[in-house]
CSV table of C-alpha atoms and ligand atoms in Angstrom, one decimal:
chain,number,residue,atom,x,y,z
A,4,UNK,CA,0.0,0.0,0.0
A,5,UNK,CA,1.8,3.4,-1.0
A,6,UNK,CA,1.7,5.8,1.7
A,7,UNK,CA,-1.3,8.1,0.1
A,8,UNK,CA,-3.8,5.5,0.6
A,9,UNK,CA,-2.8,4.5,3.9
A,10,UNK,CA,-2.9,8.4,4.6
A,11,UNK,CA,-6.7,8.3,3.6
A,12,UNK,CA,-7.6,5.0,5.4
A,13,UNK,CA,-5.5,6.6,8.6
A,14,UNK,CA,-8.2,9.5,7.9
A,15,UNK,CA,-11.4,7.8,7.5
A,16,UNK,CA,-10.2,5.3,11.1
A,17,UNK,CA,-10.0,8.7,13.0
A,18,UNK,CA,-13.4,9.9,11.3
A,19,UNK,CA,-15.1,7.0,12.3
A,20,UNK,CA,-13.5,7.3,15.6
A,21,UNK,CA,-14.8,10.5,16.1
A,22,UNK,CA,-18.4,10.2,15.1
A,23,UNK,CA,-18.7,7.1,17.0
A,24,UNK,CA,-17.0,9.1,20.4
A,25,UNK,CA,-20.1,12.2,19.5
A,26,UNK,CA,-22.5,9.4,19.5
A,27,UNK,CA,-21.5,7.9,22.6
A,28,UNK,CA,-20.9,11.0,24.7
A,29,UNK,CA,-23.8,13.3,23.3
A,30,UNK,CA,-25.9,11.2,21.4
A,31,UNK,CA,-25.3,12.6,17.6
A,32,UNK,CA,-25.5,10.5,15.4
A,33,UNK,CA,-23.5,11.5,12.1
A,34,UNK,CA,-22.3,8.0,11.8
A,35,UNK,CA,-24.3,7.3,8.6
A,36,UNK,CA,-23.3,10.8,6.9
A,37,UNK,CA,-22.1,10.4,3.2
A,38,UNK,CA,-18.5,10.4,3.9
A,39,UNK,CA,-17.1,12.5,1.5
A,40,UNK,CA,-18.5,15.6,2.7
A,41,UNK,CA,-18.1,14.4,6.4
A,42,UNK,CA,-14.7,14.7,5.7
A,43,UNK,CA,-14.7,18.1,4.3
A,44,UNK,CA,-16.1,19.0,7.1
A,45,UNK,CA,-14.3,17.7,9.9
A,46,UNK,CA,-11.2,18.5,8.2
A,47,UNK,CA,-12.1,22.3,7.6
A,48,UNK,CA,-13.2,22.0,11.4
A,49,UNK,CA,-9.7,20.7,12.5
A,50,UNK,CA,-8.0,24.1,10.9
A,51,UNK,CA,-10.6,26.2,12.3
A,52,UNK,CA,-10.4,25.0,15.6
A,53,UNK,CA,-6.4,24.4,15.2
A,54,UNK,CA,-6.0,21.0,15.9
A,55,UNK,CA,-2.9,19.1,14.6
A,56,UNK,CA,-5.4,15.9,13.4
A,57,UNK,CA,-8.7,14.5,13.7
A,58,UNK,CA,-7.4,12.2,17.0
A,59,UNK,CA,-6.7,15.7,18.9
A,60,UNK,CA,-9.8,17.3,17.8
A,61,UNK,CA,-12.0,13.8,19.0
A,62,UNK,CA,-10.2,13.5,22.4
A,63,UNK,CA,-10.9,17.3,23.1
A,64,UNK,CA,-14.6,16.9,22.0
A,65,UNK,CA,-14.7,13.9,24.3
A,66,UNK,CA,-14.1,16.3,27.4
A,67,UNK,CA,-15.0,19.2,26.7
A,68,UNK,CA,-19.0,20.2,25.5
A,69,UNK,CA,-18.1,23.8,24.4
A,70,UNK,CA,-15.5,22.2,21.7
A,71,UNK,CA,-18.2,20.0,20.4
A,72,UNK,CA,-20.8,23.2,20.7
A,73,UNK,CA,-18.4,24.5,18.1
A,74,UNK,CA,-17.8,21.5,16.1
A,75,UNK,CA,-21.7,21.4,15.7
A,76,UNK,CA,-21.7,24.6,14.0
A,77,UNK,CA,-19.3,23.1,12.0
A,78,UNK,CA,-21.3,19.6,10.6
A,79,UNK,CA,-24.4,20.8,10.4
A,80,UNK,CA,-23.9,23.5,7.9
A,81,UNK,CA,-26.2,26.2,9.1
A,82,UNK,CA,-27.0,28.1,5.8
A,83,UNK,CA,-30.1,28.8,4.6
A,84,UNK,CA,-31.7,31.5,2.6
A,85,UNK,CA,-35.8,32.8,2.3
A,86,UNK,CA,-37.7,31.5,-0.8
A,87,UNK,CA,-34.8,29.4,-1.5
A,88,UNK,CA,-35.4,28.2,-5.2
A,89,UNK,CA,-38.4,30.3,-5.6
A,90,UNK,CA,-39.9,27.9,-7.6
A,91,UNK,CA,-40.7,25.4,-5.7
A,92,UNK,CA,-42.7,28.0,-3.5
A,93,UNK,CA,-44.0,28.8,-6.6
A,94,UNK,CA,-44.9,25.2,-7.2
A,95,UNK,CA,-46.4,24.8,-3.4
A,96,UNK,CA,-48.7,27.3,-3.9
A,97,UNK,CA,-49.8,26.1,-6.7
A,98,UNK,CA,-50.7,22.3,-6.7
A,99,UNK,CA,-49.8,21.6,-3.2
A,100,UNK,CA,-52.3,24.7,-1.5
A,101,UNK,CA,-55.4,23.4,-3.3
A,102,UNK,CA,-55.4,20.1,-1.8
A,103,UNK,CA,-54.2,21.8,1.8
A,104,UNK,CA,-57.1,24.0,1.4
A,105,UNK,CA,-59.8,21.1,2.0
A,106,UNK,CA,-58.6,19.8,5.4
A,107,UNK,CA,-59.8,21.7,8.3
A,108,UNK,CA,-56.3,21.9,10.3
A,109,UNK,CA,-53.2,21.3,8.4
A,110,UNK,CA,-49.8,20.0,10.2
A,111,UNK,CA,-46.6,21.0,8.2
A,112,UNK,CA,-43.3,19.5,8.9
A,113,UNK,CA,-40.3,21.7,8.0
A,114,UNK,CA,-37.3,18.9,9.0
A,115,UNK,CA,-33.5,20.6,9.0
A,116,UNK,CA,-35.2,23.6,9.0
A,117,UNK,CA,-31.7,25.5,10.0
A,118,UNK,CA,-32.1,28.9,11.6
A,119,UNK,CA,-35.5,29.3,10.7
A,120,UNK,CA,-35.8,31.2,6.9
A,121,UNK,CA,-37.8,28.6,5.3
A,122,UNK,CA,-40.0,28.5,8.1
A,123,UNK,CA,-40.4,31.6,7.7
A,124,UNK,CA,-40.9,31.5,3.8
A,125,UNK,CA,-43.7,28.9,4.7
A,126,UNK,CA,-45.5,30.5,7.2
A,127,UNK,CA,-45.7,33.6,5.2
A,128,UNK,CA,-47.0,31.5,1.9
A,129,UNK,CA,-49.8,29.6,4.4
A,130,UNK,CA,-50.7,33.5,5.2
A,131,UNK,CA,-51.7,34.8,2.2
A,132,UNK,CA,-53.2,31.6,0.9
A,133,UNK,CA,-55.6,32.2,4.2
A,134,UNK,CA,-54.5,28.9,6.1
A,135,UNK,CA,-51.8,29.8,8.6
A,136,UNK,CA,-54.4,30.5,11.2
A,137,UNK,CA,-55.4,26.6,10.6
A,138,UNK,CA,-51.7,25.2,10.1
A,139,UNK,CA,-49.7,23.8,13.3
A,140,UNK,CA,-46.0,24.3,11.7
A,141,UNK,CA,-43.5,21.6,13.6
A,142,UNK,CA,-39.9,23.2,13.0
A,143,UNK,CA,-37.4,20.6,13.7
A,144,UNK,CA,-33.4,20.1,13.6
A,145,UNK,CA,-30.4,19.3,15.6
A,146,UNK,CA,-28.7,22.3,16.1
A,147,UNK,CA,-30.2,24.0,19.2
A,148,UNK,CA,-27.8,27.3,18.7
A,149,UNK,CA,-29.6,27.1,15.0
A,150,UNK,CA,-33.3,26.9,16.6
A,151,UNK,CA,-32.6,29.7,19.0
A,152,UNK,CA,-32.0,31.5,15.8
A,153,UNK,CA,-35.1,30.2,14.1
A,154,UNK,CA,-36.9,31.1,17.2
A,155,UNK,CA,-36.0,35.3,17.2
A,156,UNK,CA,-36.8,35.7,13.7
A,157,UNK,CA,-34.2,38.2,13.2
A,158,UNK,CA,-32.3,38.1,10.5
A,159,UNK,CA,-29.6,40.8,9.0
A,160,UNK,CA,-31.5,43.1,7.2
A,161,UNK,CA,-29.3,43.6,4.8
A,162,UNK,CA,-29.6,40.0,3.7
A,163,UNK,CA,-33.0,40.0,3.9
A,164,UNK,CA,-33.8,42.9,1.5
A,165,UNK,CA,-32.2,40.8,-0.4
A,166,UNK,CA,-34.8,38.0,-0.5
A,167,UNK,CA,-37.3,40.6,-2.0
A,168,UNK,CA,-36.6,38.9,-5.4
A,169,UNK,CA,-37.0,35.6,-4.7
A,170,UNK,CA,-40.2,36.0,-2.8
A,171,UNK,CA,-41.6,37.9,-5.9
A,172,UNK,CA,-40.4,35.2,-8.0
A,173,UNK,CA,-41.9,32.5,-5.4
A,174,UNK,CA,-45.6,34.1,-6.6
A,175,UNK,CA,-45.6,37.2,-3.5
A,176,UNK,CA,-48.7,39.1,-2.8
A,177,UNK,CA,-47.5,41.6,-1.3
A,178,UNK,CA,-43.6,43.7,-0.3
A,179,UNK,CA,-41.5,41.7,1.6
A,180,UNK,CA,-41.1,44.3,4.1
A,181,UNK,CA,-44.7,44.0,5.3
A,182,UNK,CA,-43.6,41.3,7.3
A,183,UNK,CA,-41.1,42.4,9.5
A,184,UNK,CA,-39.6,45.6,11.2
A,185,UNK,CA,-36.7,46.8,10.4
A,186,UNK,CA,-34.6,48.4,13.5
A,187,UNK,CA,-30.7,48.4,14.0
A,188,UNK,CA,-29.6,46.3,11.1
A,189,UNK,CA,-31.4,43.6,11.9
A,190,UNK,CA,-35.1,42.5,10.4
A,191,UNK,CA,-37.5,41.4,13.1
A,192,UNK,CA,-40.2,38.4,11.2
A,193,UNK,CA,-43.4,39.5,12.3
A,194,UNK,CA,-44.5,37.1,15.8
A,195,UNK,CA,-47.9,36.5,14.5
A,196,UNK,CA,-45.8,34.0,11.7
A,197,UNK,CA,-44.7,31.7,14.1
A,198,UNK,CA,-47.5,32.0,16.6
A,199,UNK,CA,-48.2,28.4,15.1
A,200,UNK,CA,-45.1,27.1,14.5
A,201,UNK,CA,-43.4,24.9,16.9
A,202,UNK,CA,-39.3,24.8,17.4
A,203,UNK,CA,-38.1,21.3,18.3
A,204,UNK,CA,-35.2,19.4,18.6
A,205,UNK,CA,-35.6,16.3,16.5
A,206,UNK,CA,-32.6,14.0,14.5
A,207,UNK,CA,-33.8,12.2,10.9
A,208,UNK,CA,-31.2,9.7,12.5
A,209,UNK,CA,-32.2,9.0,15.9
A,210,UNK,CA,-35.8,10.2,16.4
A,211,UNK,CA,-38.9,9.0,14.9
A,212,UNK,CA,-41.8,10.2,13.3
A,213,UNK,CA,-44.7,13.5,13.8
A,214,UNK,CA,-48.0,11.9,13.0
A,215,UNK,CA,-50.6,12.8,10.5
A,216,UNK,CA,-48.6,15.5,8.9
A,217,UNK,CA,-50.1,17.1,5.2
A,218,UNK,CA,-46.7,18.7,3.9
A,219,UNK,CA,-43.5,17.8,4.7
A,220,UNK,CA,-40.6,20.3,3.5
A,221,UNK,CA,-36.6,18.7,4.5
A,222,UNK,CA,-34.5,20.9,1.8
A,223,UNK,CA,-30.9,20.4,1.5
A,224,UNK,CA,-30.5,17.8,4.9
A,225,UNK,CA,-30.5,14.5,2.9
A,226,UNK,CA,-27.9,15.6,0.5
A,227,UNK,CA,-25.7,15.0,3.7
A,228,UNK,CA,-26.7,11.8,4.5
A,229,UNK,CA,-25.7,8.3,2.6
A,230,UNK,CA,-28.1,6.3,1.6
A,231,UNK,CA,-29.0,4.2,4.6
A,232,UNK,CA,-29.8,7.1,6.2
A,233,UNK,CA,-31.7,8.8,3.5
A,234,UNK,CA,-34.0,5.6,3.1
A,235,UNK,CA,-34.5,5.9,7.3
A,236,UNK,CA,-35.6,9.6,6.3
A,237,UNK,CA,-37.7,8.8,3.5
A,238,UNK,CA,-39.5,5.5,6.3
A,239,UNK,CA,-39.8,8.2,8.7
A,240,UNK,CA,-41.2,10.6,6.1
A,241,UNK,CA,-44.2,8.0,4.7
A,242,UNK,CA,-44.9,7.0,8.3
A,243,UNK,CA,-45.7,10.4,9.4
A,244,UNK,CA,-48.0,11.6,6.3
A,245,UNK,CA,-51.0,11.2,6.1
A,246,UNK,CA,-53.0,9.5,3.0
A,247,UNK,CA,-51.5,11.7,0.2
A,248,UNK,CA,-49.9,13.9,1.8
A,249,UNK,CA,-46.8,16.0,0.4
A,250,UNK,CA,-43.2,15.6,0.9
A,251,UNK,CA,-40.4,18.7,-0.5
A,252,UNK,CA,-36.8,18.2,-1.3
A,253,UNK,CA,-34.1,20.4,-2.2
A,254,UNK,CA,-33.6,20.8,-5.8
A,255,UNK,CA,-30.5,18.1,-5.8
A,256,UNK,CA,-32.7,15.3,-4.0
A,257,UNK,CA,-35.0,13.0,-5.4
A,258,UNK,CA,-36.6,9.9,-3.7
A,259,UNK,CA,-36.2,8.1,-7.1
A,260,UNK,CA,-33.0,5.8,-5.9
A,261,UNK,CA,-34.1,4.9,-2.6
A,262,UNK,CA,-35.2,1.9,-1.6
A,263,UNK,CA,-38.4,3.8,-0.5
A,264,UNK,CA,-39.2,5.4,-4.0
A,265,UNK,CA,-42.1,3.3,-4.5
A,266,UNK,CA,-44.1,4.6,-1.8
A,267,UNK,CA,-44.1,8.2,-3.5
A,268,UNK,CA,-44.9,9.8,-6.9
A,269,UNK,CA,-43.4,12.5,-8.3
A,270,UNK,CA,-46.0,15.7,-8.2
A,271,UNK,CA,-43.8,18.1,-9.6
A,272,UNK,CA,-40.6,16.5,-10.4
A,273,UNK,CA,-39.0,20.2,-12.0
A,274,UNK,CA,-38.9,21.4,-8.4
A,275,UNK,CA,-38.8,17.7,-6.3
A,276,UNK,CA,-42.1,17.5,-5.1
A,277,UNK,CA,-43.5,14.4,-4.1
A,278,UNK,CA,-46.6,12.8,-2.9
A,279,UNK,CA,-47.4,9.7,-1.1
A,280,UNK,CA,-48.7,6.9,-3.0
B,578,SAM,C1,-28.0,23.3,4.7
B,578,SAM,S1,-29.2,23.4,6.1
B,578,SAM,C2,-30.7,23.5,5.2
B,578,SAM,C3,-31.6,24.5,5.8
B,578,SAM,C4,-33.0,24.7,5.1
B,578,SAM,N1,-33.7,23.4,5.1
B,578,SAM,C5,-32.8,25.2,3.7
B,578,SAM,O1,-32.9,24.4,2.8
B,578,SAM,O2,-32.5,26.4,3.6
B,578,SAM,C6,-29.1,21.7,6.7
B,578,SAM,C7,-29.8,21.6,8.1
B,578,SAM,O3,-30.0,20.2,8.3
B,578,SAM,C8,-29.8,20.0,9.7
B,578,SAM,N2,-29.5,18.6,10.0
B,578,SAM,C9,-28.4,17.9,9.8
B,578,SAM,N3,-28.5,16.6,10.2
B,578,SAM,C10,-29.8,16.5,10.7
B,578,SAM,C11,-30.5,15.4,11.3
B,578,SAM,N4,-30.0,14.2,11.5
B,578,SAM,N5,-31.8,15.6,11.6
B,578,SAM,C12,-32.4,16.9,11.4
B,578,SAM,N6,-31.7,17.9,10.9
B,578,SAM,C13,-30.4,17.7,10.5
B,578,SAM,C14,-28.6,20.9,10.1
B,578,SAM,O4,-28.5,21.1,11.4
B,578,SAM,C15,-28.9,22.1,9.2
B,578,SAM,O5,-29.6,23.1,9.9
């Protein structure tokens, strides 16, 4: 074996090591993460954080929560953006509201819903198509610093004023700004948006499933996962809708290849909407 490849086996032994010693001490589970980006990450974590190696980084997250606080903010990747690929907003307001429309309450579950902007996006799409007031939003993922977040509402102005496009684009009734108060920078998501939405901690890898839910939006988690974990995501997903009900993916993920793609149909391929067969 020439010594690059037993450098990258060396590497993946003290991956493994190291998401097996986060599962055991704080019960994160990113053992079945597709490892190509799991590297990346840990690796860009290990300069950040100025380790020497992977081993160093592990044994310090091992004793010390604050260094796995900030290796968390690491993995997870907490980037999102408003009326991401406005689209498929676009595309829920049009053939996924109608159906929505004809239930009396409606439960939505937004899963990896990161610091909170396509709750947000949701909640103000249910709004103008008249059925927030009815909706119960569950807002789940595994980064509680990311929740807290998600929970404020406030988000950099300056970014936001940048999302006036998109929401246009994503079939807007109104100005973005009518939504939120701008003071100090920041822009302040009116309370009356989430007054139905529910921030929880919940793991596609651990946890199981809401019940009964009508729409479930998990954009840009699964790209993260291989694909033993994606199929647990996609059981968990079918479990929890309900008869028909809708599931959203992020515009690289597709149900198609898993071993779960019989249970759904494609609704609106173009934008990876899916319903349950
Ligand atoms: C790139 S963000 C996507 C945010 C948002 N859905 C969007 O598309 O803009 C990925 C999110 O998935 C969350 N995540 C990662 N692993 C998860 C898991 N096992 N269960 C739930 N959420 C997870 C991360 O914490 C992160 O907030």
């Amino acid at each position: 074996m020439d010594s690059a490849s037993a450098h990258g086996d060396d590497l993946e032994i003290e991956l493994r090591l190291l998401v097996e010693a986060i599962y055991l001490k704080y019960s994160h589970d990113f053992r079945d993460y597709a490892l190509a980006s799991l590297r990346r990450r840990v690796l860009h974590a290990v300069a950040q954080l100025n380790f020497a190696t992977v081993s160093a980084l592990q044994e310090r997250v091992l004793h010390d929560p604050h260094t796995f606080s900030r290796l968390l903010q690491i993995l997870t990747i907490p980037v999102s953006e408003m009326f991401r690929d406005p689209g498929y907003f676009l595309a829920l307001r049009q053939h996924v509201v109608p159906v929505l429309r004809t239930y009396p309450s409606i439960k939505v579950w937004v899963a990896g819903c990161s610091t909170g902007e396509e709750v947000y996006s949701l909640a103000i799409l249910l709004r103008e198509e008249g059925l927030l007031e009815r909706s119960i939003v569950y807002a789940t993922d595994i980064n509680p610093l990311s929740l807290e977040r998600a929970r404020t509402g406030i988000y950099p102005l300056a970014q936001v004023a940048g999302y006036a496009a998109s929401y246009q684009a994503a079939g807007g009734r109104r100005a973005l700004p009518d939504y939120y108060t701008a003071a100090y920078g920041g822009a302040r998501f009116d309370r009356s948006l989430r007054e139905n939405v529910i921030f929880a901690d919940h793991s596609l890898a651990t946890d199981s499933v809401f019940s009964e839910t009508h729409l479930i939006s998990c954009r840009n988690v699964l790209i993260y996962f291989n694909k033993k974990l994606q199929d647990r995501a996609f059981g968990l997903f079918h479990d929890s809708l309900c008869r028909r009900g809708f599931l959203g993916l992020g515009s690289k993920e597709t149900v198609d290849f898993s071993s779960r793609a019989k249970d759904f149909e494609a609704l609106v391929r173009s934008e990876r909407i899916f319903r349950k067969r």
